């Protein structure tokens, strides 16, 4: 590949991977079964990113393993209804077209494990969305470093990635033992915990002992365990750079044992108040409510539909999800209930990568610690953060805490 026998794009992709491998001291490359590429929204890519992609596509670059895309900056079908400016929409379509030309699948979702591809234990991947990397490593026991856009694309073109970091068993040991002494009742609590721990351990590997929550997590019927872990991992990857965590008695590698370093540093979390204080701004009036960061599962959309049945929202409500999830929810009648209440189930995008600053919103309520962390920085919104029920209440009244 490096000699150029398989063409210029493959040579260039291999060059990128070898440079990366040298930086991180990789001794080998490892074949990957799946690639997930972030860096899809034109909001983040800009003109330079768009040109870069078309340069690859025009030179004939093609992916050789199944490859999916992170969310774009708009719903590719309903962008007009979202209020997306025409110029942005054109650029966004051009970005997605460049990926499609290279053979990438148009999933446009940060939850490829819900749609597109669900990796198994020990599978090597090259994923770039931080929350998805965390989920794949931690909840599914697959192996991926957090790739940048170009390195993920290079992995897709060559089918390989440098073997370092979380591809090696030695890097999967936890060096922090986190004892949680407060109750964790919902996705917002898990997100708040993730916010606190991510800030503390940065890119380390934490091992959670959820004394109070573990029984809830494992035995309460219908409890959306994956939804809680999705919120936990996304928040840790946002406030820190955690790409792998273990939960005693819950995640697969923790269940197998031997992943807690004997000299792990202890961390005790006795309260989540600091996280809720940091992630909540002063906004009393709410004009925008965002659910689905990471992208909502079917179970989450069902819950929103349940809370909205027969009611009417005052604020703009987005439930963001993969298009495939939206289609399945539609077939079950949940999208209709949400739309009848005045809400929207928006596919292909999310509140952080869409240009919401152009849509005139001032204040947002969300049940996602990750969205609450990024929205003030990325979109200039004043944010309220709390569990789903409180967010839906805010959508119905236009106010927080009523
Ligand atoms: Fe996904 Fe957007 Fe949140 S990409 S994890 S919904 S910031």
mmCIF file of C-alpha atoms and ligand atoms in Angstrom:
data_model
loop_
_atom_site.group_PDB
_atom_site.id
_atom_site.type_symbol
_atom_site.label_atom_id
_atom_site.label_comp_id
_atom_site.label_asym_id
_atom_site.label_seq_id
_atom_site.Cartn_x
_atom_site.Cartn_y
_atom_site.Cartn_z
ATOM 1 C CA UNK A 1 0.000 0.000 0.000
ATOM 2 C CA UNK A 2 2.764 2.393 0.947
ATOM 3 C CA UNK A 3 4.567 1.722 -2.345
ATOM 4 C CA UNK A 4 1.526 3.056 -4.167
ATOM 5 C CA UNK A 5 0.658 -0.252 -5.844
ATOM 6 C CA UNK A 6 -2.986 0.210 -4.886
ATOM 7 C CA UNK A 7 -3.165 3.803 -6.057
ATOM 8 C CA UNK A 8 -2.407 7.251 -4.706
ATOM 9 C CA UNK A 9 -5.278 7.573 -2.170
ATOM 10 C CA UNK A 10 -4.310 4.259 -0.529
ATOM 11 C CA UNK A 11 -0.642 5.312 -0.432
ATOM 12 C CA UNK A 12 -1.540 8.636 1.152
ATOM 13 C CA UNK A 13 -3.887 6.989 3.672
ATOM 14 C CA UNK A 14 -1.174 4.522 4.683
ATOM 15 C CA UNK A 15 1.273 7.376 5.081
ATOM 16 C CA UNK A 16 -1.118 9.077 7.531
ATOM 17 C CA UNK A 17 -1.525 5.875 9.553
ATOM 18 C CA UNK A 18 2.209 5.189 9.690
ATOM 19 C CA UNK A 19 2.901 8.749 10.861
ATOM 20 C CA UNK A 20 0.268 8.327 13.570
ATOM 21 C CA UNK A 21 1.651 4.929 14.543
ATOM 22 C CA UNK A 22 5.148 6.378 14.868
ATOM 23 C CA UNK A 23 3.934 9.179 17.136
ATOM 24 C CA UNK A 24 2.257 6.672 19.466
ATOM 25 C CA UNK A 25 4.948 3.984 19.257
ATOM 26 C CA UNK A 26 2.774 1.381 17.515
ATOM 27 C CA UNK A 27 4.725 -1.698 16.427
ATOM 28 C CA UNK A 28 2.081 -2.987 14.078
ATOM 29 C CA UNK A 29 -1.183 -2.281 12.310
ATOM 30 C CA UNK A 30 -4.390 -4.093 13.121
ATOM 31 C CA UNK A 31 -7.258 -4.816 10.681
ATOM 32 C CA UNK A 32 -10.497 -3.050 11.583
ATOM 33 C CA UNK A 33 -13.992 -4.408 10.997
ATOM 34 C CA UNK A 34 -15.761 -1.049 10.987
ATOM 35 C CA UNK A 35 -15.005 2.673 10.787
ATOM 36 C CA UNK A 36 -17.083 5.587 12.006
ATOM 37 C CA UNK A 37 -16.182 9.061 10.802
ATOM 38 C CA UNK A 38 -16.860 12.288 12.708
ATOM 39 C CA UNK A 39 -16.315 15.668 11.103
ATOM 40 C CA UNK A 40 -19.427 15.713 8.948
ATOM 41 C CA UNK A 41 -21.155 18.957 9.875
ATOM 42 C CA UNK A 42 -20.220 21.836 7.598
ATOM 43 C CA UNK A 43 -20.375 23.961 10.756
ATOM 44 C CA UNK A 44 -17.215 22.225 11.988
ATOM 45 C CA UNK A 45 -15.558 21.364 8.676
ATOM 46 C CA UNK A 46 -15.820 24.690 6.881
ATOM 47 C CA UNK A 47 -14.620 25.250 3.312
ATOM 48 C CA UNK A 48 -11.183 23.766 3.977
ATOM 49 C CA UNK A 49 -12.688 20.504 5.237
ATOM 50 C CA UNK A 50 -15.077 20.292 2.299
ATOM 51 C CA UNK A 51 -12.186 20.770 -0.158
ATOM 52 C CA UNK A 52 -10.099 18.159 1.649
ATOM 53 C CA UNK A 53 -12.903 15.590 1.290
ATOM 54 C CA UNK A 54 -13.511 16.248 -2.392
ATOM 55 C CA UNK A 55 -9.785 16.039 -3.066
ATOM 56 C CA UNK A 56 -9.853 12.464 -1.719
ATOM 57 C CA UNK A 57 -13.089 11.582 -3.494
ATOM 58 C CA UNK A 58 -11.903 13.017 -6.838
ATOM 59 C CA UNK A 59 -8.665 11.044 -6.653
ATOM 60 C CA UNK A 60 -10.701 7.855 -6.404
ATOM 61 C CA UNK A 61 -10.425 7.120 -2.651
ATOM 62 C CA UNK A 62 -12.811 4.306 -1.678
ATOM 63 C CA UNK A 63 -13.448 2.730 1.715
ATOM 64 C CA UNK A 64 -12.751 -1.004 1.981
ATOM 65 C CA UNK A 65 -14.536 -1.755 5.272
ATOM 66 C CA UNK A 66 -18.093 -0.785 6.295
ATOM 67 C CA UNK A 67 -17.916 2.874 7.285
ATOM 68 C CA UNK A 68 -20.627 5.076 8.780
ATOM 69 C CA UNK A 69 -20.971 8.813 9.371
ATOM 70 C CA UNK A 70 -21.519 10.978 12.444
ATOM 71 C CA UNK A 71 -24.380 13.527 12.413
ATOM 72 C CA UNK A 72 -24.379 16.324 9.846
ATOM 73 C CA UNK A 73 -25.350 19.928 10.474
ATOM 74 C CA UNK A 74 -28.992 19.447 9.487
ATOM 75 C CA UNK A 75 -31.773 16.971 8.870
ATOM 76 C CA UNK A 76 -31.059 16.092 5.233
ATOM 77 C CA UNK A 77 -34.789 15.880 4.470
ATOM 78 C CA UNK A 78 -36.369 18.510 6.751
ATOM 79 C CA UNK A 79 -33.695 21.223 6.717
ATOM 80 C CA UNK A 80 -36.078 23.878 5.408
ATOM 81 C CA UNK A 81 -38.530 23.197 8.253
ATOM 82 C CA UNK A 82 -35.591 23.492 10.688
ATOM 83 C CA UNK A 83 -34.857 26.979 9.346
ATOM 84 C CA UNK A 84 -31.404 26.081 7.994
ATOM 85 C CA UNK A 85 -30.084 28.757 5.582
ATOM 86 C CA UNK A 86 -29.906 27.659 1.936
ATOM 87 C CA UNK A 87 -26.174 28.317 1.594
ATOM 88 C CA UNK A 88 -25.369 26.121 4.596
ATOM 89 C CA UNK A 89 -27.650 23.379 3.243
ATOM 90 C CA UNK A 90 -25.839 23.342 -0.112
ATOM 91 C CA UNK A 91 -22.454 23.015 1.548
ATOM 92 C CA UNK A 92 -23.734 20.293 3.857
ATOM 93 C CA UNK A 93 -25.106 18.280 0.947
ATOM 94 C CA UNK A 94 -21.705 18.600 -0.772
ATOM 95 C CA UNK A 95 -19.947 17.212 2.328
ATOM 96 C CA UNK A 96 -22.239 14.201 2.531
ATOM 97 C CA UNK A 97 -21.935 13.631 -1.229
ATOM 98 C CA UNK A 98 -18.130 13.521 -0.949
ATOM 99 C CA UNK A 99 -18.393 10.773 1.671
ATOM 100 C CA UNK A 100 -20.974 8.877 -0.381
ATOM 101 C CA UNK A 101 -18.662 9.063 -3.410
ATOM 102 C CA UNK A 102 -16.042 7.270 -1.303
ATOM 103 C CA UNK A 103 -18.500 4.508 -0.424
ATOM 104 C CA UNK A 104 -19.327 5.651 3.118
ATOM 105 C CA UNK A 105 -22.817 4.788 4.410
ATOM 106 C CA UNK A 106 -25.120 7.699 5.081
ATOM 107 C CA UNK A 107 -26.127 6.801 8.658
ATOM 108 C CA UNK A 108 -25.416 10.313 9.992
ATOM 109 C CA UNK A 109 -25.616 9.171 13.581
ATOM 110 C CA UNK A 110 -23.390 9.191 16.655
ATOM 111 C CA UNK A 111 -24.961 5.907 17.789
ATOM 112 C CA UNK A 112 -23.743 3.445 15.137
ATOM 113 C CA UNK A 113 -24.210 0.746 17.783
ATOM 114 C CA UNK A 114 -27.982 1.380 17.612
ATOM 115 C CA UNK A 115 -28.104 1.561 13.825
ATOM 116 C CA UNK A 116 -25.540 0.554 11.261
ATOM 117 C CA UNK A 117 -23.164 -1.623 13.194
ATOM 118 C CA UNK A 118 -23.005 -3.112 16.677
ATOM 119 C CA UNK A 119 -19.490 -4.470 17.269
ATOM 120 C CA UNK A 120 -18.767 -7.485 19.403
ATOM 121 C CA UNK A 121 -16.322 -8.103 22.235
ATOM 122 C CA UNK A 122 -12.663 -7.696 21.235
ATOM 123 C CA UNK A 123 -13.393 -6.357 17.730
ATOM 124 C CA UNK A 124 -10.979 -3.713 16.492
ATOM 125 C CA UNK A 125 -12.560 -0.516 15.193
ATOM 126 C CA UNK A 126 -11.521 2.953 14.092
ATOM 127 C CA UNK A 127 -14.299 5.183 15.396
ATOM 128 C CA UNK A 128 -14.077 8.894 15.893
ATOM 129 C CA UNK A 129 -17.199 10.085 17.706
ATOM 130 C CA UNK A 130 -16.123 10.304 21.341
ATOM 131 C CA UNK A 131 -19.389 9.069 22.879
ATOM 132 C CA UNK A 132 -19.548 6.141 20.438
ATOM 133 C CA UNK A 133 -15.920 5.204 21.102
ATOM 134 C CA UNK A 134 -16.688 5.186 24.812
ATOM 135 C CA UNK A 135 -19.789 3.021 24.300
ATOM 136 C CA UNK A 136 -18.014 0.553 21.999
ATOM 137 C CA UNK A 137 -15.050 0.126 24.336
ATOM 138 C CA UNK A 138 -16.919 0.117 27.611
ATOM 139 C CA UNK A 139 -20.388 -1.311 27.076
ATOM 140 C CA UNK A 140 -19.601 -3.662 24.181
ATOM 141 C CA UNK A 141 -15.971 -4.533 24.952
ATOM 142 C CA UNK A 142 -14.781 -3.647 21.440
ATOM 143 C CA UNK A 143 -11.464 -1.853 20.896
ATOM 144 C CA UNK A 144 -11.072 1.597 19.419
ATOM 145 C CA UNK A 145 -8.975 4.663 20.004
ATOM 146 C CA UNK A 146 -10.679 7.968 19.419
ATOM 147 C CA UNK A 147 -9.746 8.722 15.848
ATOM 148 C CA UNK A 148 -9.642 12.134 14.221
ATOM 149 C CA UNK A 149 -11.571 12.612 10.969
ATOM 150 C CA UNK A 150 -8.522 12.098 8.666
ATOM 151 C CA UNK A 151 -7.184 9.070 10.563
ATOM 152 C CA UNK A 152 -10.629 7.422 10.527
ATOM 153 C CA UNK A 153 -10.902 8.042 6.792
ATOM 154 C CA UNK A 154 -7.399 6.624 6.286
ATOM 155 C CA UNK A 155 -8.384 3.529 8.301
ATOM 156 C CA UNK A 156 -11.480 3.097 6.148
ATOM 157 C CA UNK A 157 -9.433 3.347 2.948
ATOM 158 C CA UNK A 158 -6.780 0.850 4.091
ATOM 159 C CA UNK A 159 -8.882 -1.323 6.431
ATOM 160 C CA UNK A 160 -6.237 -0.934 9.132
ATOM 161 C CA UNK A 161 -5.296 1.220 12.087
ATOM 162 C CA UNK A 162 -2.088 1.534 14.136
ATOM 163 C CA UNK A 163 -2.096 -0.927 17.019
ATOM 164 C CA UNK A 164 -1.576 1.222 20.109
ATOM 165 C CA UNK A 165 -3.620 2.604 22.987
ATOM 166 C CA UNK A 166 -6.963 0.892 23.583
ATOM 167 C CA UNK A 167 -6.230 -1.780 20.964
ATOM 168 C CA UNK A 168 -3.800 -3.218 23.546
ATOM 169 C CA UNK A 169 -5.010 -5.045 26.659
ATOM 170 C CA UNK A 170 -2.467 -3.202 28.823
ATOM 171 C CA UNK A 171 -4.110 0.171 28.119
ATOM 172 C CA UNK A 172 -7.511 -1.114 29.194
ATOM 173 C CA UNK A 173 -6.612 -1.356 32.877
ATOM 174 C CA UNK A 174 -8.417 1.115 35.146
ATOM 175 C CA UNK A 175 -6.192 3.404 37.176
ATOM 176 C CA UNK A 176 -9.046 5.103 39.041
ATOM 177 C CA UNK A 177 -11.519 3.348 41.313
ATOM 178 C CA UNK A 178 -14.640 5.492 41.578
ATOM 179 C CA UNK A 179 -16.936 4.738 44.485
ATOM 180 C CA UNK A 180 -20.324 6.350 44.059
ATOM 181 C CA UNK A 181 -22.146 6.908 47.323
ATOM 182 C CA UNK A 182 -25.126 8.864 46.048
ATOM 183 C CA UNK A 183 -28.207 7.510 44.270
ATOM 184 C CA UNK A 184 -28.303 7.560 40.469
ATOM 185 C CA UNK A 185 -31.924 7.678 39.406
ATOM 186 C CA UNK A 186 -32.007 8.730 35.802
ATOM 187 C CA UNK A 187 -29.966 9.632 32.715
ATOM 188 C CA UNK A 188 -29.280 13.138 34.025
ATOM 189 C CA UNK A 189 -27.731 11.713 37.217
ATOM 190 C CA UNK A 190 -25.517 9.417 35.128
ATOM 191 C CA UNK A 191 -24.564 12.368 32.936
ATOM 192 C CA UNK A 192 -23.764 14.496 35.992
ATOM 193 C CA UNK A 193 -21.589 11.705 37.377
ATOM 194 C CA UNK A 194 -19.818 11.453 34.022
ATOM 195 C CA UNK A 195 -19.213 15.202 34.018
ATOM 196 C CA UNK A 196 -17.554 15.062 37.452
ATOM 197 C CA UNK A 197 -15.439 11.986 36.758
ATOM 198 C CA UNK A 198 -14.373 13.122 33.266
ATOM 199 C CA UNK A 199 -13.095 16.382 34.705
ATOM 200 C CA UNK A 200 -11.143 14.499 37.331
ATOM 201 C CA UNK A 201 -9.586 11.612 35.372
ATOM 202 C CA UNK A 202 -9.257 13.412 32.000
ATOM 203 C CA UNK A 203 -8.138 10.646 29.575
ATOM 204 C CA UNK A 204 -7.755 7.952 32.249
ATOM 205 C CA UNK A 205 -9.764 4.738 32.606
ATOM 206 C CA UNK A 206 -12.164 4.792 35.580
ATOM 207 C CA UNK A 207 -13.623 1.701 37.247
ATOM 208 C CA UNK A 208 -17.000 2.445 38.814
ATOM 209 C CA UNK A 209 -18.417 0.825 41.872
ATOM 210 C CA UNK A 210 -22.001 2.030 41.829
ATOM 211 C CA UNK A 211 -22.944 0.716 45.225
ATOM 212 C CA UNK A 212 -26.367 2.279 45.329
ATOM 213 C CA UNK A 213 -27.210 2.019 41.669
ATOM 214 C CA UNK A 214 -25.897 -1.384 40.656
ATOM 215 C CA UNK A 215 -28.960 -3.293 41.890
ATOM 216 C CA UNK A 216 -31.189 -0.813 40.028
ATOM 217 C CA UNK A 217 -29.114 -1.165 36.910
ATOM 218 C CA UNK A 218 -29.280 -4.896 36.786
ATOM 219 C CA UNK A 219 -32.604 -5.962 38.208
ATOM 220 C CA UNK A 220 -35.288 -3.331 37.638
ATOM 221 C CA UNK A 221 -37.310 -4.577 34.656
ATOM 222 C CA UNK A 222 -37.517 -2.185 31.758
ATOM 223 C CA UNK A 223 -34.701 -0.015 33.094
ATOM 224 C CA UNK A 224 -32.864 1.434 30.118
ATOM 225 C CA UNK A 225 -29.393 0.404 31.270
ATOM 226 C CA UNK A 226 -27.780 1.201 27.938
ATOM 227 C CA UNK A 227 -29.386 4.654 27.956
ATOM 228 C CA UNK A 228 -27.806 5.381 31.354
ATOM 229 C CA UNK A 229 -24.376 4.132 30.261
ATOM 230 C CA UNK A 230 -24.672 6.086 27.003
ATOM 231 C CA UNK A 231 -25.239 9.272 29.053
ATOM 232 C CA UNK A 232 -22.394 8.460 31.453
ATOM 233 C CA UNK A 233 -19.840 7.793 28.718
ATOM 234 C CA UNK A 234 -20.832 10.782 26.579
ATOM 235 C CA UNK A 235 -20.431 13.152 29.531
ATOM 236 C CA UNK A 236 -17.023 11.740 30.509
ATOM 237 C CA UNK A 237 -15.807 12.063 26.939
ATOM 238 C CA UNK A 238 -16.967 15.708 26.914
ATOM 239 C CA UNK A 239 -15.705 17.061 30.247
ATOM 240 C CA UNK A 240 -12.601 14.857 29.997
ATOM 241 C CA UNK A 241 -11.374 12.574 27.228
ATOM 242 C CA UNK A 242 -12.437 9.236 28.691
ATOM 243 C CA UNK A 243 -12.631 6.609 25.937
ATOM 244 C CA UNK A 244 -13.078 3.557 28.172
ATOM 245 C CA UNK A 245 -14.657 2.938 31.564
ATOM 246 C CA UNK A 246 -15.678 -0.139 33.480
ATOM 247 C CA UNK A 247 -18.681 -0.616 35.766
ATOM 248 C CA UNK A 248 -18.374 -3.391 38.315
ATOM 249 C CA UNK A 249 -20.929 -6.126 37.713
ATOM 250 C CA UNK A 250 -22.255 -4.422 34.577
ATOM 251 C CA UNK A 251 -19.777 -3.887 31.710
ATOM 252 C CA UNK A 252 -18.293 -6.971 30.032
ATOM 253 C CA UNK A 253 -14.600 -6.553 30.845
ATOM 254 C CA UNK A 254 -15.386 -5.647 34.463
ATOM 255 C CA UNK A 255 -17.512 -8.796 34.702
ATOM 256 C CA UNK A 256 -14.641 -10.886 33.375
ATOM 257 C CA UNK A 257 -12.318 -9.351 35.991
ATOM 258 C CA UNK A 258 -8.680 -8.281 36.061
ATOM 259 C CA UNK A 259 -9.232 -4.772 34.727
ATOM 260 C CA UNK A 260 -8.711 -2.842 37.974
ATOM 261 C CA UNK A 261 -5.104 -1.874 38.566
ATOM 262 C CA UNK A 262 -4.016 -2.814 42.125
ATOM 263 C CA UNK A 263 -2.643 0.700 42.625
ATOM 264 C CA UNK A 264 -5.764 2.471 41.286
ATOM 265 C CA UNK A 265 -6.347 5.904 42.785
ATOM 266 C CA UNK A 266 -9.574 6.057 44.799
ATOM 267 C CA UNK A 267 -12.200 8.691 44.001
ATOM 268 C CA UNK A 268 -15.361 9.038 46.069
ATOM 269 C CA UNK A 269 -18.433 10.756 44.648
ATOM 270 C CA UNK A 270 -20.841 11.555 47.472
ATOM 271 C CA UNK A 271 -22.974 14.149 45.699
ATOM 272 C CA UNK A 272 -23.803 15.280 42.169
ATOM 273 C CA UNK A 273 -24.679 18.823 43.225
ATOM 274 C CA UNK A 274 -21.448 20.326 41.863
ATOM 275 C CA UNK A 275 -22.199 18.938 38.392
ATOM 276 C CA UNK A 276 -25.793 20.172 38.347
ATOM 277 C CA UNK A 277 -24.591 23.614 39.496
ATOM 278 C CA UNK A 278 -21.926 23.757 36.761
ATOM 279 C CA UNK A 279 -24.233 22.573 33.968
ATOM 280 C CA UNK A 280 -27.214 24.788 34.841
ATOM 281 C CA UNK A 281 -27.343 28.435 33.831
ATOM 282 C CA UNK A 282 -29.833 30.965 35.233
ATOM 283 C CA UNK A 283 -32.418 30.746 32.401
ATOM 284 C CA UNK A 284 -36.015 30.722 33.643
ATOM 285 C CA UNK A 285 -37.662 30.971 30.234
ATOM 286 C CA UNK A 286 -36.966 28.116 27.829
ATOM 287 C CA UNK A 287 -37.442 28.504 24.077
ATOM 288 C CA UNK A 288 -35.716 25.316 22.939
ATOM 289 C CA UNK A 289 -35.620 21.777 24.319
ATOM 290 C CA UNK A 290 -33.177 19.190 23.038
ATOM 291 C CA UNK A 291 -33.440 15.473 23.752
ATOM 292 C CA UNK A 292 -31.249 12.867 22.078
ATOM 293 C CA UNK A 293 -27.565 13.544 22.752
ATOM 294 C CA UNK A 294 -26.193 10.985 22.025
ATOM 295 C CA UNK A 295 -28.876 10.169 19.474
ATOM 296 C CA UNK A 296 -32.066 8.859 21.063
ATOM 297 C CA UNK A 297 -32.854 5.162 21.144
ATOM 298 C CA UNK A 298 -36.317 3.806 20.383
ATOM 299 C CA UNK A 299 -36.921 3.464 24.127
ATOM 300 C CA UNK A 300 -36.160 7.153 24.649
ATOM 301 C CA UNK A 301 -38.450 8.268 21.817
ATOM 302 C CA UNK A 302 -41.210 6.109 23.260
ATOM 303 C CA UNK A 303 -40.761 7.816 26.622
ATOM 304 C CA UNK A 304 -41.018 11.273 25.045
ATOM 305 C CA UNK A 305 -44.171 10.226 23.173
ATOM 306 C CA UNK A 306 -45.628 8.902 26.413
ATOM 307 C CA UNK A 307 -44.971 12.225 28.198
ATOM 308 C CA UNK A 308 -46.423 14.303 25.336
ATOM 309 C CA UNK A 309 -49.512 12.317 24.427
ATOM 310 C CA UNK A 310 -52.478 14.680 24.109
ATOM 311 C CA UNK A 311 -50.483 17.778 25.144
ATOM 312 C CA UNK A 312 -49.028 20.804 23.345
ATOM 313 C CA UNK A 313 -45.506 22.232 23.608
ATOM 314 C CA UNK A 314 -44.792 25.960 24.013
ATOM 315 C CA UNK A 315 -41.070 25.756 23.256
ATOM 316 C CA UNK A 316 -39.416 24.247 20.177
ATOM 317 C CA UNK A 317 -38.709 20.597 20.926
ATOM 318 C CA UNK A 318 -36.155 18.511 19.042
ATOM 319 C CA UNK A 319 -35.711 14.836 19.674
ATOM 320 C CA UNK A 320 -32.609 13.978 17.657
ATOM 321 C CA UNK A 321 -32.106 10.429 16.430
ATOM 322 C CA UNK A 322 -30.680 8.347 13.614
ATOM 323 C CA UNK A 323 -32.944 8.314 10.568
ATOM 324 C CA UNK A 324 -33.423 4.562 10.907
ATOM 325 C CA UNK A 325 -34.495 4.977 14.550
ATOM 326 C CA UNK A 326 -36.878 7.754 13.495
ATOM 327 C CA UNK A 327 -38.396 5.477 10.854
ATOM 328 C CA UNK A 328 -38.910 2.679 13.376
ATOM 329 C CA UNK A 329 -40.454 5.132 15.868
ATOM 330 C CA UNK A 330 -42.714 6.407 13.111
ATOM 331 C CA UNK A 331 -43.940 2.910 12.351
ATOM 332 C CA UNK A 332 -44.871 2.520 16.006
ATOM 333 C CA UNK A 333 -46.840 5.792 15.991
ATOM 334 C CA UNK A 334 -44.513 7.669 18.376
ATOM 335 C CA UNK A 335 -43.360 10.306 15.881
ATOM 336 C CA UNK A 336 -46.998 11.140 15.160
ATOM 337 C CA UNK A 337 -47.727 11.662 18.875
ATOM 338 C CA UNK A 338 -44.683 13.928 19.276
ATOM 339 C CA UNK A 339 -45.552 15.906 16.154
ATOM 340 C CA UNK A 340 -49.201 16.210 17.191
ATOM 341 C CA UNK A 341 -47.902 17.865 20.363
ATOM 342 C CA UNK A 342 -45.888 20.309 18.247
ATOM 343 C CA UNK A 343 -42.492 18.629 18.752
ATOM 344 C CA UNK A 344 -40.058 17.380 16.097
ATOM 345 C CA UNK A 345 -38.150 14.140 15.736
ATOM 346 C CA UNK A 346 -35.121 15.391 13.842
ATOM 347 C CA UNK A 347 -32.841 12.937 12.035
ATOM 348 C CA UNK A 348 -29.224 13.148 10.777
ATOM 349 C CA UNK A 349 -28.123 15.969 13.101
ATOM 350 C CA UNK A 350 -28.001 17.218 16.691
ATOM 351 C CA UNK A 351 -28.038 20.368 18.748
ATOM 352 C CA UNK A 352 -24.252 20.646 18.939
ATOM 353 C CA UNK A 353 -23.362 20.164 15.268
ATOM 354 C CA UNK A 354 -26.371 21.998 13.758
ATOM 355 C CA UNK A 355 -25.974 25.769 13.381
ATOM 356 C CA UNK A 356 -28.589 26.488 16.102
ATOM 357 C CA UNK A 357 -26.995 29.889 16.702
ATOM 358 C CA UNK A 358 -28.528 30.872 13.344
ATOM 359 C CA UNK A 359 -32.017 29.772 14.406
ATOM 360 C CA UNK A 360 -32.629 32.467 17.020
ATOM 361 C CA UNK A 361 -32.815 30.353 20.180
ATOM 362 C CA UNK A 362 -31.604 31.879 23.440
ATOM 363 C CA UNK A 363 -32.151 29.234 26.107
ATOM 364 C CA UNK A 364 -32.193 25.465 25.983
ATOM 365 C CA UNK A 365 -33.253 22.660 28.294
ATOM 366 C CA UNK A 366 -31.644 19.255 27.857
ATOM 367 C CA UNK A 367 -31.315 15.951 29.676
ATOM 368 C CA UNK A 368 -27.822 15.448 28.228
ATOM 369 C CA UNK A 369 -24.793 16.496 30.257
ATOM 370 C CA UNK A 370 -22.763 16.445 27.050
ATOM 371 C CA UNK A 371 -25.146 18.845 25.276
ATOM 372 C CA UNK A 372 -25.322 21.028 28.397
ATOM 373 C CA UNK A 373 -21.518 21.149 28.455
ATOM 374 C CA UNK A 374 -21.074 22.072 24.777
ATOM 375 C CA UNK A 375 -24.135 24.186 23.897
ATOM 376 C CA UNK A 376 -23.032 27.376 25.707
ATOM 377 C CA UNK A 377 -19.600 27.172 23.991
ATOM 378 C CA UNK A 378 -20.702 26.016 20.526
ATOM 379 C CA UNK A 379 -24.043 27.779 20.171
ATOM 380 C CA UNK A 380 -24.072 30.545 22.789
ATOM 381 C CA UNK A 381 -27.190 29.148 24.471
ATOM 382 C CA UNK A 382 -28.073 29.560 28.126
ATOM 383 C CA UNK A 383 -28.695 26.009 29.341
ATOM 384 C CA UNK A 384 -30.845 24.163 31.848
ATOM 385 C CA UNK A 385 -29.964 20.562 32.553
ATOM 386 C CA UNK A 386 -32.174 17.947 34.218
ATOM 387 C CA UNK A 387 -33.964 14.631 33.676
ATOM 388 C CA UNK A 388 -36.250 13.960 30.715
ATOM 389 C CA UNK A 389 -39.482 14.597 32.632
ATOM 390 C CA UNK A 390 -38.303 18.089 33.670
ATOM 391 C CA UNK A 391 -37.181 18.886 30.134
ATOM 392 C CA UNK A 392 -40.528 17.845 28.667
ATOM 393 C CA UNK A 393 -42.288 19.891 31.332
ATOM 394 C CA UNK A 394 -40.168 22.874 30.214
ATOM 395 C CA UNK A 395 -41.188 22.212 26.615
ATOM 396 C CA UNK A 396 -44.858 22.227 27.661
ATOM 397 C CA UNK A 397 -44.701 25.408 29.764
ATOM 398 C CA UNK A 398 -41.815 27.327 28.199
ATOM 399 C CA UNK A 399 -40.355 27.649 31.676
ATOM 400 C CA UNK A 400 -37.828 25.757 33.761
ATOM 401 C CA UNK A 401 -38.794 24.301 37.129
ATOM 402 C CA UNK A 402 -42.572 24.784 37.035
HETATM 403 FE FE1 LIG B 1 -24.171 12.876 19.211
HETATM 404 FE FE2 LIG B 1 -24.310 15.403 18.748
HETATM 405 FE FE3 LIG B 1 -24.386 14.565 21.202
HETATM 406 S S1 LIG B 1 -23.008 14.010 17.721
HETATM 407 S S2 LIG B 1 -23.193 12.704 21.181
HETATM 408 S S3 LIG B 1 -25.914 14.147 19.633
HETATM 409 S S4 LIG B 1 -23.210 16.264 20.475
#
